[in-house]
Structures are given as C-alpha cells and as structure tokens.
Short mmCIF file of C-alpha atoms and ligand atoms in Angstrom, two decimals:
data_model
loop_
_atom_site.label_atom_id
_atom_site.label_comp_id
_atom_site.label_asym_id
_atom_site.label_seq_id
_atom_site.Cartn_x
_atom_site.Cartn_y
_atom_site.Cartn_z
CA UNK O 1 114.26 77.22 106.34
CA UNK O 2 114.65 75.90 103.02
CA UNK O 3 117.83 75.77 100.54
CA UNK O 4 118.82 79.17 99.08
CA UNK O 5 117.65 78.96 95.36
CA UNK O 6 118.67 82.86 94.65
CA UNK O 7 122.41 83.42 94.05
CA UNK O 8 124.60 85.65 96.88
CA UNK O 9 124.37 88.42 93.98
CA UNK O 10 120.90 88.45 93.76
CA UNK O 11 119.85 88.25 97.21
CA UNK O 12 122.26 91.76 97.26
CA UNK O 13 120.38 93.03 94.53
CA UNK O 14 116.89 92.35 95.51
CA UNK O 15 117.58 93.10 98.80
CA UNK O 16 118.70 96.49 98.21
CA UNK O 17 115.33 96.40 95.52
CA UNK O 18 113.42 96.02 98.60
CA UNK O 19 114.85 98.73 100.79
CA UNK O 20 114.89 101.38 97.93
CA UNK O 21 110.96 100.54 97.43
CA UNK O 22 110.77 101.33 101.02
CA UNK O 23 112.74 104.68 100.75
CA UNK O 24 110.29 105.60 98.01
CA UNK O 25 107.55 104.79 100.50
CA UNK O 26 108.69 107.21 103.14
CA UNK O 27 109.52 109.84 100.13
CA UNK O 28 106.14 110.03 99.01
CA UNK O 29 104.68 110.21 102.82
CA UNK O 30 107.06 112.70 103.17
CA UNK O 31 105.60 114.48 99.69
CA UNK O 32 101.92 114.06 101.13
CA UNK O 33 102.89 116.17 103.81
CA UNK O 34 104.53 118.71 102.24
CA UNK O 35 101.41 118.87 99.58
CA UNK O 36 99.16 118.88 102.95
CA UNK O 37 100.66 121.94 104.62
CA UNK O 38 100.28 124.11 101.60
CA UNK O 39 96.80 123.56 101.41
CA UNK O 40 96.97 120.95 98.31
CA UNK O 41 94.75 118.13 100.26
CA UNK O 42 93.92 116.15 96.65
CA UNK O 43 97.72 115.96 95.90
CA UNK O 44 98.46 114.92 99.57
CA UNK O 45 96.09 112.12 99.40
CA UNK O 46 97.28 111.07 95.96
CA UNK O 47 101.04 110.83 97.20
CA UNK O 48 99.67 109.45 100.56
CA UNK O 49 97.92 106.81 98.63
CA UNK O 50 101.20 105.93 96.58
CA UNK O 51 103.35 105.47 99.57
CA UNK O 52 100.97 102.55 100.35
CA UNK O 53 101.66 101.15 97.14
CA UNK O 54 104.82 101.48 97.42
CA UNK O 55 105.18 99.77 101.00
CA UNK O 56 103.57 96.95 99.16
CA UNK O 57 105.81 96.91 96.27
CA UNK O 58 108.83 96.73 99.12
CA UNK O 59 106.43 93.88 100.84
CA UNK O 60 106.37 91.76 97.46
CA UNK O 61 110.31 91.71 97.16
CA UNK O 62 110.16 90.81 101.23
CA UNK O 63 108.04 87.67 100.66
CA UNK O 64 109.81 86.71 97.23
CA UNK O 65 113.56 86.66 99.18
CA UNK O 66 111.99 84.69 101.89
CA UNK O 67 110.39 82.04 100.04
CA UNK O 68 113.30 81.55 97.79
CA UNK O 69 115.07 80.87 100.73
CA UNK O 70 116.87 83.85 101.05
CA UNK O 71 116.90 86.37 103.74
CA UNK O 72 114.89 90.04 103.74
CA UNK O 73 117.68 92.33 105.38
CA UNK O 74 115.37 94.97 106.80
CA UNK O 75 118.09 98.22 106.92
CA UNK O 76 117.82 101.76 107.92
CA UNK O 77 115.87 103.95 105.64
CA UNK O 78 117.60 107.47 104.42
CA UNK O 79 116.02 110.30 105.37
CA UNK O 80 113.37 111.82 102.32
CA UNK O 81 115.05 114.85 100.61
CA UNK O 82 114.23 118.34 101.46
CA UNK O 83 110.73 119.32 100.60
CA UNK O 84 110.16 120.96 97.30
CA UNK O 85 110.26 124.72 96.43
CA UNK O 86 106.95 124.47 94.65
CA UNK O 87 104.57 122.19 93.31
CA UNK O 88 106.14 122.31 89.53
CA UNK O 89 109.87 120.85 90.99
CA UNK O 90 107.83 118.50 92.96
CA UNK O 91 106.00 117.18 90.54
CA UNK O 92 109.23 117.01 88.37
CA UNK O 93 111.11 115.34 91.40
CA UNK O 94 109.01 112.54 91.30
CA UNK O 95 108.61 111.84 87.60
CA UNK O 96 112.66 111.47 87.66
CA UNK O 97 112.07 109.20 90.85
CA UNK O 98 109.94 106.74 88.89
CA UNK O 99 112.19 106.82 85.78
CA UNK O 100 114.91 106.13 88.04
CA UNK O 101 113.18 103.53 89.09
CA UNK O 102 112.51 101.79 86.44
CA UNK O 103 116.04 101.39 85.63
CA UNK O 104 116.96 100.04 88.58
CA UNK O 105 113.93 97.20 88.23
CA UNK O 106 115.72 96.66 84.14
CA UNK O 107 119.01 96.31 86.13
CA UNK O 108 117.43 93.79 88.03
CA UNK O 109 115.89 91.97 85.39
CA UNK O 110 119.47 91.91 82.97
CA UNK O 111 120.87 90.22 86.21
CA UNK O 112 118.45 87.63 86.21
CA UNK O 113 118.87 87.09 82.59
CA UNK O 114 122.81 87.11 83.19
CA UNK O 115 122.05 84.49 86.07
CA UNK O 116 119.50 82.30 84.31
CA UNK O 117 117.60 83.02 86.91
CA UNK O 118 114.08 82.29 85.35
CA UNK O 119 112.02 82.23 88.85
CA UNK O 120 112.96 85.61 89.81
CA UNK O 121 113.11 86.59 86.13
CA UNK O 122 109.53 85.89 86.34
CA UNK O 123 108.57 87.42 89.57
CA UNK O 124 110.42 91.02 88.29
CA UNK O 125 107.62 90.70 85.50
CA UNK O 126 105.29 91.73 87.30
CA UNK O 127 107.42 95.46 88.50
CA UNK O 128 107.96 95.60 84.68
CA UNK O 129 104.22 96.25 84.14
CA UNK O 130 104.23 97.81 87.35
CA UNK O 131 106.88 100.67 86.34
CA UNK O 132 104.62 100.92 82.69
CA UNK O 133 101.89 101.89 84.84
CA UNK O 134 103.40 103.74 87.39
CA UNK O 135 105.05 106.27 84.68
CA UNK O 136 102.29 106.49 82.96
CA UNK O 137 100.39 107.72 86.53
CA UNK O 138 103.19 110.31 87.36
CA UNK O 139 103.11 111.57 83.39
CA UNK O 140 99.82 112.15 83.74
CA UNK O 141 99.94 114.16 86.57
CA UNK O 142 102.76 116.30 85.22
CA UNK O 143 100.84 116.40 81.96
CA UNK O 144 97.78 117.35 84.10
CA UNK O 145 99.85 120.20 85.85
CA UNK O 146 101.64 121.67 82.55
CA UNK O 147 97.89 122.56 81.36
CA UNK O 148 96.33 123.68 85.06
CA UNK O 149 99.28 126.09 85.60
CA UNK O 150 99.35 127.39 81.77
CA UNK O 151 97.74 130.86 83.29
CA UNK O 152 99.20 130.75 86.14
CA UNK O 153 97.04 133.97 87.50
CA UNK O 154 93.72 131.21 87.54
CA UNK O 155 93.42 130.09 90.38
CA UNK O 156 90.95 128.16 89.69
CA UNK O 157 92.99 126.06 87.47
CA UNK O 158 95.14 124.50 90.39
CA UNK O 159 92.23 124.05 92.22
CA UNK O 160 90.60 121.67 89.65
CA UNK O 161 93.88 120.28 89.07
CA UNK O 162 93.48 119.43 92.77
CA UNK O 163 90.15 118.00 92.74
CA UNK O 164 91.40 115.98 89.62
CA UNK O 165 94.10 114.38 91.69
CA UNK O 166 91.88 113.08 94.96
CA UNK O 167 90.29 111.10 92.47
CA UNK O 168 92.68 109.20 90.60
CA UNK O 169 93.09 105.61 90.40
CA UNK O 170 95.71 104.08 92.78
CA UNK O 171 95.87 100.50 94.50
CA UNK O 172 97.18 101.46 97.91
CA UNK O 173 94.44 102.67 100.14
CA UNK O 174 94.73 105.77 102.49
CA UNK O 175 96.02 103.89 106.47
CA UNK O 176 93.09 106.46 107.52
CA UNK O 177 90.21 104.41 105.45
CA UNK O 178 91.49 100.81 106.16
CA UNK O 179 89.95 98.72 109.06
CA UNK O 180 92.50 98.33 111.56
FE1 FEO U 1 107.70 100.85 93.51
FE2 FEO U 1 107.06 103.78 92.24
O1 FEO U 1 107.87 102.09 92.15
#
C-alpha cells in the first residue's frame, strides 16, 4: 500500500462520509418498501432506484480513501427510521435528508479548505454538483406532490403523480434490471 496522502482528520471525516452515504442507501430501500406495500409501485421504484445511487455515491468515497492511501472502515449501518405515516411526511422526510446532506458534504469541503487539501478538495467537487442535483430531484418531487394532492378527494391525481415518478431520471438502475 502506498503512503497516506489524506490527513488522520480527514480519513475520519470521509470515512464517516462514506458510511452515512451508505445509511442513506439502506434508508431509501427501506422507503421503496414502505412506498411498495401501500400500493405506490412508481414511488417505490423511484426510491429503489436512488438507493443505487446512493450505494455508488458511498462506493466513490470507498475508492477515493483507498487510493489516497487511506483505509475504507466498512462499519455497521443504523437501522432506517420508522416508516412514514403517509406519503406527505415521507416525502418531507427525505427532502430534510438531502438538505442534511448537503451540509455535511460543505463540512467536508471547509475541512479540505482548512487542510489545504486540494486533491480531495477536488474529488468533493464532484458531490457538490451532485447535492445541486440531487435537491433539485427531491424538490421536484415534493413540488410534484404539493399540486397532485391539492384535492385530495382525486384520486386520480396521486395516481398520475405515481406514473410521473416511475419515469423520472435517476443514474442508479433498479438490481432487478441489471445483468448479474
Ligand atoms: Fe449521496 Fe442523496 O446524497
């Protein structure tokens, strides 16, 4: 193995990065679920297909540690939070998730800056963009929601709402349409 080029403090802190990315991984699979058994089968695959991403996103600060010479600690995951009371808290849940998130990726990137750390500076560029794009996914959804549930007596409405979700753009793919 090659010298350690991160500091002590930053193998910490992207380490923990890396396991958090994987809690948000099993979050969402547990949100697919939960959208699954109550029939919403467009918002399970659209959380399903996130939790991919996210596994990759967890993957990308695994590879980074390793080839700055540092270790990936692989640690326990917590267990996801209870399941939502409805779709309007879980859709709320998970915009506060992301949010969250993206503070914790500005954390890292003010410790890099503090370190003069200009490699992984660089590298947490790229969950920068990824956080711009990833609220901007979640906000649509919830913005998507706020005007399918405005009558709340249409039906219909969800459904669409549904039907709008199964189709929107992700990176991850569903495990059940890769090539194993
Ligand atoms: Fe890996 Fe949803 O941020």
């Amino acid at each position: 193995m090659s010298d350690k080029r991160i500091s002590d403090s930053m193998e910490q802190a992207l380490n923990d990065q890396m396991n958090n990315e994987a809690m948000q991984a099993q979050a969402y699979l547990a949100l697919g679920v939960w959208a699954e058994s109550n029939s919403y089968t467009g918002i399970a695959d659209f959380f399903y297909k996130h939790s991919e991403e996210e596994r990759q996103h967890m993957f990308k600060f695994l590879e980074f540690i390793q080839a700055r010479g540092g270790e990936a600690k692989i640690s326990a995951i917590p267990a996801p939070r209870d399941n939502p009371t409805d779709l309007a808290s879980c859709i709320e849940d998970v915009w506060q998730h992301e949010l969250d998130n993206s503070k914790k990726i500005y954390a890292l990137v003010d410790l890099a800056m503090a370190e003069r750390d200009w490699a992984t500076f660089n590298f947490l560029q790229w969950f920068v963009k990824e956080q711009i794009e990833e609220e901007a996914l979640i906000g649509d959804l919830r913005d998507k929601y706020a005007l399918a549930s405005d009558e709340k007596s249409e039906n219909a409405n969800l459904y669409s709402f549904d039907r709008d979700m199964a189709g929107a753009s992700q990176e991850g793919e569903l495990p059940r349409n890769q090539e194993l």
